[in-house]
PDB file of C-alpha atoms in Angstrom:
ATOM      1  CA  ILE A 831       0.000   0.000   0.000  1.00 83.00           C
ATOM      2  CA  ILE A 832       3.030   2.282   0.106  1.00 87.00           C
ATOM      3  CA  HIS A 833       3.227   4.588  -2.914  1.00 88.00           C
ATOM      4  CA  PRO A 834       5.767   3.151  -5.433  1.00 89.00           C
ATOM      5  CA  GLU A 835       7.831   6.354  -5.370  1.00 88.00           C
ATOM      6  CA  GLU A 836       8.166   6.133  -1.572  1.00 88.00           C
ATOM      7  CA  ARG A 837       8.970   2.407  -1.082  1.00 89.00           C
ATOM      8  CA  SER A 838      12.749   2.319  -1.542  1.00 90.00           C
ATOM      9  CA  PHE A 839      13.137   5.492   0.530  1.00 89.00           C
ATOM     10  CA  ILE A 840      11.182   4.027   3.459  1.00 87.00           C
ATOM     11  CA  LEU A 841      12.912   0.630   3.388  1.00 88.00           C
ATOM     12  CA  GLU A 842      16.393   2.168   3.126  1.00 90.00           C
ATOM     13  CA  ARG A 843      15.634   4.470   6.046  1.00 88.00           C
ATOM     14  CA  ALA A 844      14.318   1.509   8.108  1.00 87.00           C
ATOM     15  CA  ALA A 845      17.448  -0.515   7.324  1.00 89.00           C
ATOM     16  CA  ARG A 846      19.739   2.339   8.378  1.00 90.00           C
ATOM     17  CA  ARG A 847      17.786   2.773  11.616  1.00 87.00           C
ATOM     18  CA  GLN A 848      17.990  -0.955  12.386  1.00 88.00           C
ATOM     19  CA  SER A 849      21.768  -0.850  11.821  1.00 89.00           C
ATOM     20  CA  GLY A 850      22.104   1.851  14.466  1.00 87.00           C
ATOM     21  CA  SER A 851      22.082   5.051  12.354  1.00 87.00           C
ATOM     22  CA  SER A 852      20.190   8.095  13.559  1.00 86.00           C
ATOM     23  CA  GLU A 853      17.038   8.549  11.433  1.00 85.00           C
ATOM     24  CA  PRO A 854      13.842  10.596  11.940  1.00 84.00           C
ATOM     25  CA  ASP A 855      11.185   8.617  13.798  1.00 85.00           C
ATOM     26  CA  THR A 856       8.186  10.315  12.153  1.00 88.00           C
ATOM     27  CA  TYR A 857       7.742  11.772   8.679  1.00 87.00           C
ATOM     28  CA  GLU A 858       5.179  12.258   5.948  1.00 88.00           C
ATOM     29  CA  ILE A 859       4.671   9.838   3.040  1.00 88.00           C
ATOM     30  CA  ARG A 860       2.046   8.800   0.521  1.00 89.00           C
ATOM     31  CA  PHE A 861      -0.008   5.613   0.561  1.00 89.00           C
ATOM     32  CA  LEU A 862      -2.128   4.012  -2.153  1.00 88.00           C
ATOM     33  CA  ARG A 863      -5.801   3.208  -1.899  1.00 87.00           C
ATOM     34  CA  ASN A 864      -7.370   0.191  -3.571  1.00 88.00           C
ATOM     35  CA  ASP A 865      -8.640   2.358  -6.425  1.00 88.00           C
ATOM     36  CA  GLY A 866      -5.111   3.583  -7.227  1.00 85.00           C
ATOM     37  CA  SER A 867      -5.508   7.074  -5.732  1.00 87.00           C
ATOM     38  CA  PHE A 868      -3.161   8.162  -2.967  1.00 88.00           C
ATOM     39  CA  PHE A 869      -3.458   9.850   0.397  1.00 88.00           C
ATOM     40  CA  TYR A 870      -1.004  11.532   2.745  1.00 88.00           C
ATOM     41  CA  ALA A 871      -0.058   9.902   6.030  1.00 89.00           C
ATOM     42  CA  LEU A 872       2.355  10.277   8.916  1.00 88.00           C
ATOM     43  CA  ILE A 873       4.496   7.187   9.409  1.00 87.00           C
ATOM     44  CA  SER A 874       6.051   6.591  12.815  1.00 89.00           C
ATOM     45  CA  ASN A 875       8.889   4.051  13.221  1.00 86.00           C
ATOM     46  CA  VAL A 876       9.678   2.074  16.365  1.00 87.00           C
ATOM     47  CA  LEU A 877      12.459  -0.531  16.666  1.00 89.00           C
ATOM     48  CA  ILE A 878      11.243  -3.831  18.158  1.00 90.00           C
ATOM     49  CA  GLU A 879      12.477  -7.361  18.611  1.00 91.00           C
ATOM     50  CA  TYR A 880      10.715  -9.826  16.335  1.00 91.00           C
ATOM     51  CA  ASN A 881      11.574 -13.569  16.336  1.00 92.00           C
ATOM     52  CA  GLY A 882      14.906 -12.768  17.893  1.00 92.00           C
ATOM     53  CA  ASN A 883      15.800 -10.084  15.354  1.00 89.00           C
ATOM     54  CA  ILE A 884      15.633  -6.289  15.294  1.00 87.00           C
ATOM     55  CA  ALA A 885      12.649  -5.136  13.237  1.00 89.00           C
ATOM     56  CA  THR A 886      10.669  -1.963  12.568  1.00 87.00           C
ATOM     57  CA  LEU A 887       7.082  -1.445  13.667  1.00 90.00           C
ATOM     58  CA  PHE A 888       5.337   1.148  11.477  1.00 87.00           C
ATOM     59  CA  ASN A 889       2.408   3.168  12.800  1.00 89.00           C
ATOM     60  CA  ILE A 890       0.459   5.058  10.147  1.00 88.00           C
ATOM     61  CA  VAL A 891      -1.991   7.952  10.581  1.00 89.00           C
ATOM     62  CA  ASP A 892      -4.047   9.349   7.697  1.00 89.00           C
ATOM     63  CA  ILE A 893      -3.512  13.142   7.611  1.00 88.00           C
ATOM     64  CA  THR A 894      -5.395  13.898   4.372  1.00 84.00           C
ATOM     65  CA  ASP A 895      -7.819  16.339   6.019  1.00 84.00           C
ATOM     66  CA  THR A 896      -5.087  18.082   7.979  1.00 85.00           C
ATOM     67  CA  LYS A 897      -2.857  18.437   4.925  1.00 82.00           C
ATOM     68  CA  SER A 898      -5.767  19.705   2.817  1.00 80.00           C
ATOM     69  CA  ARG A 899      -6.555  22.341   5.440  1.00 82.00           C
ATOM     70  CA  ILE A 900      -2.933  23.468   5.595  1.00 84.00           C
ATOM     71  CA  GLU A 901      -2.715  23.675   1.781  1.00 83.00           C
ATOM     72  CA  LEU A 902      -5.992  25.601   1.617  1.00 79.00           C
ATOM     73  CA  GLU A 903      -4.813  28.036   4.283  1.00 81.00           C
ATOM     74  CA  GLN A 904      -1.598  28.583   2.328  1.00 85.00           C
ATOM     75  CA  ILE A 905      -3.499  29.153  -0.913  1.00 83.00           C
ATOM     76  CA  ASN A 906      -5.803  31.627   0.834  1.00 77.00           C
ATOM     77  CA  LYS A 907      -2.817  33.530   2.239  1.00 81.00           C
ATOM     78  CA  GLU A 908      -1.214  33.698  -1.210  1.00 83.00           C
ATOM     79  CA  LEU A 909      -4.507  34.837  -2.750  1.00 77.00           C
ATOM     80  CA  GLU A 910      -4.949  37.543  -0.141  1.00 76.00           C
ATOM     81  CA  SER A 911      -1.373  38.729  -0.636  1.00 80.00           C
ATOM     82  CA  PHE A 912      -1.811  38.790  -4.405  1.00 80.00           C
ATOM     83  CA  SER A 913      -5.145  40.592  -4.196  1.00 76.00           C
ATOM     84  CA  TYR A 914      -3.751  43.181  -1.807  1.00 77.00           C
ATOM     85  CA  THR A 915      -0.784  43.858  -4.106  1.00 80.00           C
ATOM     86  CA  VAL A 916      -2.975  44.124  -7.204  1.00 78.00           C
ATOM     87  CA  SER A 917      -5.535  46.350  -5.510  1.00 76.00           C
ATOM     88  CA  HIS A 918      -2.821  48.557  -4.027  1.00 77.00           C
ATOM     89  CA  ASP A 919      -1.034  48.947  -7.390  1.00 82.00           C
ATOM     90  CA  LEU A 920      -4.276  49.668  -9.245  1.00 82.00           C
ATOM     91  CA  ARG A 921      -5.424  52.367  -6.877  1.00 82.00           C
ATOM     92  CA  ALA A 922      -2.734  54.911  -7.822  1.00 83.00           C
ATOM     93  CA  PRO A 923      -3.567  55.131 -11.564  1.00 88.00           C
ATOM     94  CA  LEU A 924      -7.276  55.005 -10.738  1.00 87.00           C
ATOM     95  CA  ARG A 925      -6.920  57.986  -8.430  1.00 87.00           C
ATOM     96  CA  SER A 926      -5.240  59.877 -11.266  1.00 89.00           C
ATOM     97  CA  ILE A 927      -8.002  59.005 -13.744  1.00 90.00           C
ATOM     98  CA  LYS A 928     -10.707  59.991 -11.274  1.00 88.00           C
ATOM     99  CA  GLY A 929      -8.929  63.133 -10.091  1.00 89.00           C
ATOM    100  CA  PHE A 930      -8.025  64.550 -13.493  1.00 91.00           C
ATOM    101  CA  GLY A 931     -11.393  63.488 -14.940  1.00 89.00           C
ATOM    102  CA  GLN A 932     -13.235  65.293 -12.165  1.00 89.00           C
ATOM    103  CA  ALA A 933     -10.996  68.343 -12.594  1.00 90.00           C
ATOM    104  CA  LEU A 934     -11.802  68.440 -16.313  1.00 89.00           C
ATOM    105  CA  LEU A 935     -15.513  68.238 -15.565  1.00 87.00           C
ATOM    106  CA  GLU A 936     -15.368  71.014 -12.986  1.00 89.00           C
ATOM    107  CA  ASP A 937     -13.011  73.410 -14.799  1.00 90.00           C
ATOM    108  CA  TYR A 938     -13.379  72.726 -18.509  1.00 87.00           C
ATOM    109  CA  GLU A 939     -16.842  71.266 -19.049  1.00 85.00           C
ATOM    110  CA  ASP A 940     -18.023  74.486 -20.703  1.00 87.00           C
ATOM    111  CA  MET A 941     -15.290  74.086 -23.334  1.00 90.00           C
ATOM    112  CA  LEU A 942     -16.587  70.650 -24.368  1.00 88.00           C
ATOM    113  CA  ASP A 943     -19.587  69.939 -26.518  1.00 90.00           C
ATOM    114  CA  ALA A 944     -22.366  67.734 -25.153  1.00 89.00           C
ATOM    115  CA  GLU A 945     -20.864  64.544 -26.590  1.00 89.00           C
ATOM    116  CA  GLY A 946     -17.403  65.277 -25.166  1.00 89.00           C
ATOM    117  CA  ALA A 947     -18.819  66.033 -21.720  1.00 88.00           C
ATOM    118  CA  ASP A 948     -20.815  62.799 -21.868  1.00 89.00           C
ATOM    119  CA  TYR A 949     -17.684  60.799 -22.705  1.00 89.00           C
ATOM    120  CA  LEU A 950     -15.856  62.385 -19.782  1.00 89.00           C
ATOM    121  CA  ARG A 951     -18.656  61.611 -17.354  1.00 89.00           C
ATOM    122  CA  ARG A 952     -18.584  57.986 -18.518  1.00 90.00           C
ATOM    123  CA  ILE A 953     -14.809  57.826 -17.938  1.00 90.00           C
ATOM    124  CA  CYS A 954     -15.307  59.112 -14.388  1.00 89.00           C
ATOM    125  CA  ALA A 955     -18.157  56.644 -13.772  1.00 87.00           C
ATOM    126  CA  ALA A 956     -16.088  53.737 -15.133  1.00 88.00           C
ATOM    127  CA  ALA A 957     -13.106  54.699 -12.934  1.00 88.00           C
ATOM    128  CA  LYS A 958     -15.406  54.826  -9.899  1.00 86.00           C
ATOM    129  CA  ARG A 959     -16.830  51.421 -10.793  1.00 83.00           C
ATOM    130  CA  MET A 960     -13.343  49.972 -11.209  1.00 86.00           C
ATOM    131  CA  GLU A 961     -12.388  51.332  -7.811  1.00 85.00           C
ATOM    132  CA  GLU A 962     -15.354  49.463  -6.359  1.00 82.00           C
ATOM    133  CA  LEU A 963     -14.269  46.290  -8.177  1.00 82.00           C
ATOM    134  CA  VAL A 964     -10.783  46.623  -6.701  1.00 83.00           C
ATOM    135  CA  ASP A 965     -12.345  46.859  -3.237  1.00 80.00           C
ATOM    136  CA  ASP A 966     -14.496  43.828  -4.031  1.00 76.00           C
ATOM    137  CA  LEU A 967     -11.414  41.908  -5.156  1.00 75.00           C
ATOM    138  CA  LEU A 968      -9.717  42.601  -1.854  1.00 74.00           C
ATOM    139  CA  GLU A 969     -12.848  41.696   0.077  1.00 71.00           C
ATOM    140  CA  LEU A 970     -13.209  38.463  -1.906  1.00 69.00           C
ATOM    141  CA  SER A 971      -9.677  37.427  -0.930  1.00 66.00           C
ATOM    142  CA  ARG A 972     -10.661  37.789   2.732  1.00 66.00           C
ATOM    143  CA  LEU A 973     -13.674  35.503   2.516  1.00 62.00           C
ATOM    144  CA  GLY A 974     -11.707  32.735   4.180  1.00 55.00           C
ATOM    145  CA  ARG A 975     -12.023  34.722   7.378  1.00 58.00           C
ATOM    146  CA  ALA A 976     -15.124  36.825   6.678  1.00 60.00           C
ATOM    147  CA  GLU A 977     -18.688  35.743   7.155  1.00 67.00           C
ATOM    148  CA  LEU A 978     -21.070  35.713   4.214  1.00 72.00           C
ATOM    149  CA  CYS A 979     -24.017  38.051   4.646  1.00 81.00           C
ATOM    150  CA  MET A 980     -26.765  35.609   3.760  1.00 86.00           C
ATOM    151  CA  SER A 981     -30.222  36.919   3.013  1.00 91.00           C
ATOM    152  CA  SER A 982     -33.034  36.763   0.485  1.00 93.00           C
ATOM    153  CA  VAL A 983     -31.798  38.611  -2.612  1.00 95.00           C
ATOM    154  CA  ASN A 984     -33.986  39.957  -5.413  1.00 96.00           C
ATOM    155  CA  LEU A 985     -32.020  38.922  -8.512  1.00 97.00           C
ATOM    156  CA  SER A 986     -34.536  40.582 -10.833  1.00 97.00           C
ATOM    157  CA  GLU A 987     -33.805  44.016  -9.336  1.00 96.00           C
ATOM    158  CA  ILE A 988     -30.058  43.429  -9.599  1.00 96.00           C
ATOM    159  CA  CYS A 989     -30.416  42.409 -13.253  1.00 97.00           C
ATOM    160  CA  CYS A 990     -32.480  45.511 -14.031  1.00 96.00           C
ATOM    161  CA  GLU A 991     -29.776  47.744 -12.515  1.00 94.00           C
ATOM    162  CA  ILE A 992     -27.020  46.001 -14.496  1.00 95.00           C
ATOM    163  CA  ALA A 993     -29.071  46.145 -17.716  1.00 95.00           C
ATOM    164  CA  ALA A 994     -29.561  49.889 -17.271  1.00 93.00           C
ATOM    165  CA  GLU A 995     -25.803  50.359 -16.790  1.00 91.00           C
ATOM    166  CA  LEU A 996     -25.070  48.373 -19.958  1.00 93.00           C
ATOM    167  CA  LYS A 997     -27.531  50.449 -21.981  1.00 92.00           C
ATOM    168  CA  ASP A 998     -26.019  53.677 -20.641  1.00 89.00           C
ATOM    169  CA  LEU A 999     -22.568  52.543 -21.765  1.00 86.00           C
ATOM    170  CA  GLU A1000     -23.730  51.745 -25.308  1.00 89.00           C
ATOM    171  CA  PRO A1001     -26.978  53.632 -25.921  1.00 89.00           C
ATOM    172  CA  GLN A1002     -26.667  53.131 -29.693  1.00 91.00           C
ATOM    173  CA  ARG A1003     -27.215  49.390 -29.371  1.00 91.00           C
ATOM    174  CA  GLN A1004     -30.714  47.983 -29.748  1.00 91.00           C
ATOM    175  CA  VAL A1005     -30.871  45.003 -27.414  1.00 94.00           C
ATOM    176  CA  LYS A1006     -34.073  43.446 -26.144  1.00 95.00           C
ATOM    177  CA  ILE A1007     -33.540  42.532 -22.492  1.00 96.00           C
ATOM    178  CA  VAL A1008     -36.220  40.401 -20.855  1.00 97.00           C
ATOM    179  CA  ILE A1009     -35.984  40.053 -17.077  1.00 97.00           C
ATOM    180  CA  ALA A1010     -38.482  37.878 -15.215  1.00 96.00           C
ATOM    181  CA  LYS A1011     -40.031  39.660 -12.239  1.00 95.00           C
ATOM    182  CA  ASP A1012     -39.453  39.011  -8.546  1.00 94.00           C
ATOM    183  CA  ILE A1013     -36.943  36.180  -8.837  1.00 96.00           C
ATOM    184  CA  THR A1014     -35.214  35.730  -5.498  1.00 95.00           C
ATOM    185  CA  ALA A1015     -32.354  33.595  -4.217  1.00 93.00           C
ATOM    186  CA  TYR A1016     -30.774  33.078  -0.831  1.00 92.00           C
ATOM    187  CA  GLY A1017     -27.130  34.154  -0.655  1.00 90.00           C
ATOM    188  CA  ASP A1018     -24.663  37.007  -0.271  1.00 88.00           C
ATOM    189  CA  LYS A1019     -26.015  40.015  -2.184  1.00 89.00           C
ATOM    190  CA  ASN A1020     -22.635  41.473  -3.172  1.00 83.00           C
ATOM    191  CA  LEU A1021     -21.270  38.192  -4.488  1.00 84.00           C
ATOM    192  CA  LEU A1022     -24.492  37.397  -6.340  1.00 92.00           C
ATOM    193  CA  ARG A1023     -24.263  40.790  -8.017  1.00 91.00           C
ATOM    194  CA  VAL A1024     -20.743  39.939  -9.206  1.00 85.00           C
ATOM    195  CA  VAL A1025     -22.086  36.699 -10.689  1.00 91.00           C
ATOM    196  CA  MET A1026     -24.937  38.444 -12.469  1.00 94.00           C
ATOM    197  CA  GLU A1027     -22.640  41.205 -13.762  1.00 92.00           C
ATOM    198  CA  ASN A1028     -20.309  38.635 -15.280  1.00 88.00           C
ATOM    199  CA  LEU A1029     -23.117  36.707 -16.955  1.00 93.00           C
ATOM    200  CA  LEU A1030     -24.999  39.737 -18.289  1.00 95.00           C
ATOM    201  CA  GLN A1031     -21.843  41.508 -19.470  1.00 92.00           C
ATOM    202  CA  ASN A1032     -20.874  38.326 -21.312  1.00 90.00           C
ATOM    203  CA  ALA A1033     -24.284  38.149 -22.955  1.00 94.00           C
ATOM    204  CA  TRP A1034     -24.091  41.831 -23.894  1.00 95.00           C
ATOM    205  CA  LYS A1035     -20.608  41.425 -25.350  1.00 91.00           C
ATOM    206  CA  PHE A1036     -21.300  38.326 -27.438  1.00 91.00           C
ATOM    207  CA  THR A1037     -24.561  39.617 -28.945  1.00 94.00           C
ATOM    208  CA  GLY A1038     -22.678  42.618 -30.345  1.00 90.00           C
ATOM    209  CA  ASN A1039     -22.905  41.447 -33.971  1.00 89.00           C
ATOM    210  CA  ASN A1040     -26.587  40.508 -33.826  1.00 92.00           C
ATOM    211  CA  PRO A1041     -28.912  43.338 -34.976  1.00 91.00           C
ATOM    212  CA  ASN A1042     -31.801  41.540 -33.230  1.00 94.00           C
ATOM    213  CA  ALA A1043     -29.966  40.844 -29.998  1.00 95.00           C
ATOM    214  CA  LYS A1044     -31.950  39.421 -27.108  1.00 96.00           C
ATOM    215  CA  ILE A1045     -30.852  38.715 -23.539  1.00 97.00           C
ATOM    216  CA  GLU A1046     -33.082  36.967 -21.052  1.00 97.00           C
ATOM    217  CA  PHE A1047     -32.897  36.292 -17.313  1.00 97.00           C
ATOM    218  CA  GLY A1048     -35.227  33.829 -15.665  1.00 96.00           C
ATOM    219  CA  VAL A1049     -35.604  30.673 -13.625  1.00 96.00           C
ATOM    220  CA  MET A1050     -36.543  27.088 -14.399  1.00 95.00           C
ATOM    221  CA  HIS A1051     -37.623  24.505 -11.855  1.00 91.00           C
ATOM    222  CA  SER A1052     -36.234  21.005 -11.593  1.00 90.00           C
ATOM    223  CA  GLU A1053     -36.306  18.125  -9.117  1.00 89.00           C
ATOM    224  CA  ASP A1054     -33.083  19.477  -7.602  1.00 87.00           C
ATOM    225  CA  GLY A1055     -34.510  22.970  -7.145  1.00 88.00           C
ATOM    226  CA  PRO A1056     -34.559  26.245  -9.099  1.00 91.00           C
ATOM    227  CA  ILE A1057     -32.121  26.797 -11.999  1.00 94.00           C
ATOM    228  CA  TYR A1058     -31.374  30.464 -12.621  1.00 96.00           C
ATOM    229  CA  PHE A1059     -30.259  31.317 -16.144  1.00 96.00           C
ATOM    230  CA  VAL A1060     -29.005  34.070 -18.414  1.00 96.00           C
ATOM    231  CA  ARG A1061     -29.359  33.255 -22.093  1.00 95.00           C
ATOM    232  CA  ASP A1062     -28.851  35.151 -25.313  1.00 95.00           C
ATOM    233  CA  ASN A1063     -28.876  34.750 -29.084  1.00 94.00           C
ATOM    234  CA  GLY A1064     -25.247  35.732 -29.564  1.00 92.00           C
ATOM    235  CA  THR A1065     -22.358  33.811 -31.080  1.00 86.00           C
ATOM    236  CA  GLY A1066     -22.567  31.003 -28.530  1.00 85.00           C
ATOM    237  CA  PHE A1067     -19.838  28.469 -27.809  1.00 84.00           C
ATOM    238  CA  ASP A1068     -18.975  24.787 -28.126  1.00 86.00           C
ATOM    239  CA  MET A1069     -20.592  23.023 -25.144  1.00 87.00           C
ATOM    240  CA  SER A1070     -17.569  20.739 -24.822  1.00 88.00           C
ATOM    241  CA  TYR A1071     -15.697  23.773 -23.464  1.00 86.00           C
ATOM    242  CA  ALA A1072     -18.398  24.801 -20.973  1.00 83.00           C
ATOM    243  CA  ASP A1073     -16.458  23.563 -17.931  1.00 82.00           C
ATOM    244  CA  LYS A1074     -13.440  25.700 -18.933  1.00 82.00           C
ATOM    245  CA  LEU A1075     -15.394  28.814 -19.930  1.00 77.00           C
ATOM    246  CA  PHE A1076     -17.319  28.994 -16.675  1.00 71.00           C
ATOM    247  CA  LYS A1077     -14.641  27.757 -14.288  1.00 68.00           C
TER     248      LYS A1077
END
């Protein structure tokens, strides 16, 4: 049951210990299950007398859960560190965009025509939204320690807000957006909004070449419970890649 890559190492170490060499008593190795998968274990070695000879008694403890927790904690720390660095580095240029954009609006708006002023306001709004996303990124990295704020969330209202933002960004596009009324889900409102933004922005993006674009949000009911969906008549994708696209 010892993993093939570990066998010679363990036996050589046991032989050295039995011959009187100083070797660690306890260390981590891999063991095989019957199905061929492996798990991590701590192996503890004790010298005993067996049929008149020195032998090794191995005690083995499965530490899969412990090791998984340690690895997850390490991953979470790395994610938090990465997110903090990214958010910190993004804030400086964002402050410049917001600051100079606001200064232009306050001091030079009368020198711009209506279209130019509109573009500038959109730049400022987008910079503000990106600043919020940076904060969300940092908050998301802390979820390992933070509690989710679970409540009943009106997904229909969230979708309507996102749809309005999309139309404001590209008012020239004619997209029919159908949002079913009063669809609710139980979860964290901020995180659910991120999900819906990603799905609706995707639908908006990939219906760009369709003059009769249509995006729909709704819910279907199955034996396993409600299935919330966003669907569109855009370019679509090969279903064999669905697991990668939505990972």
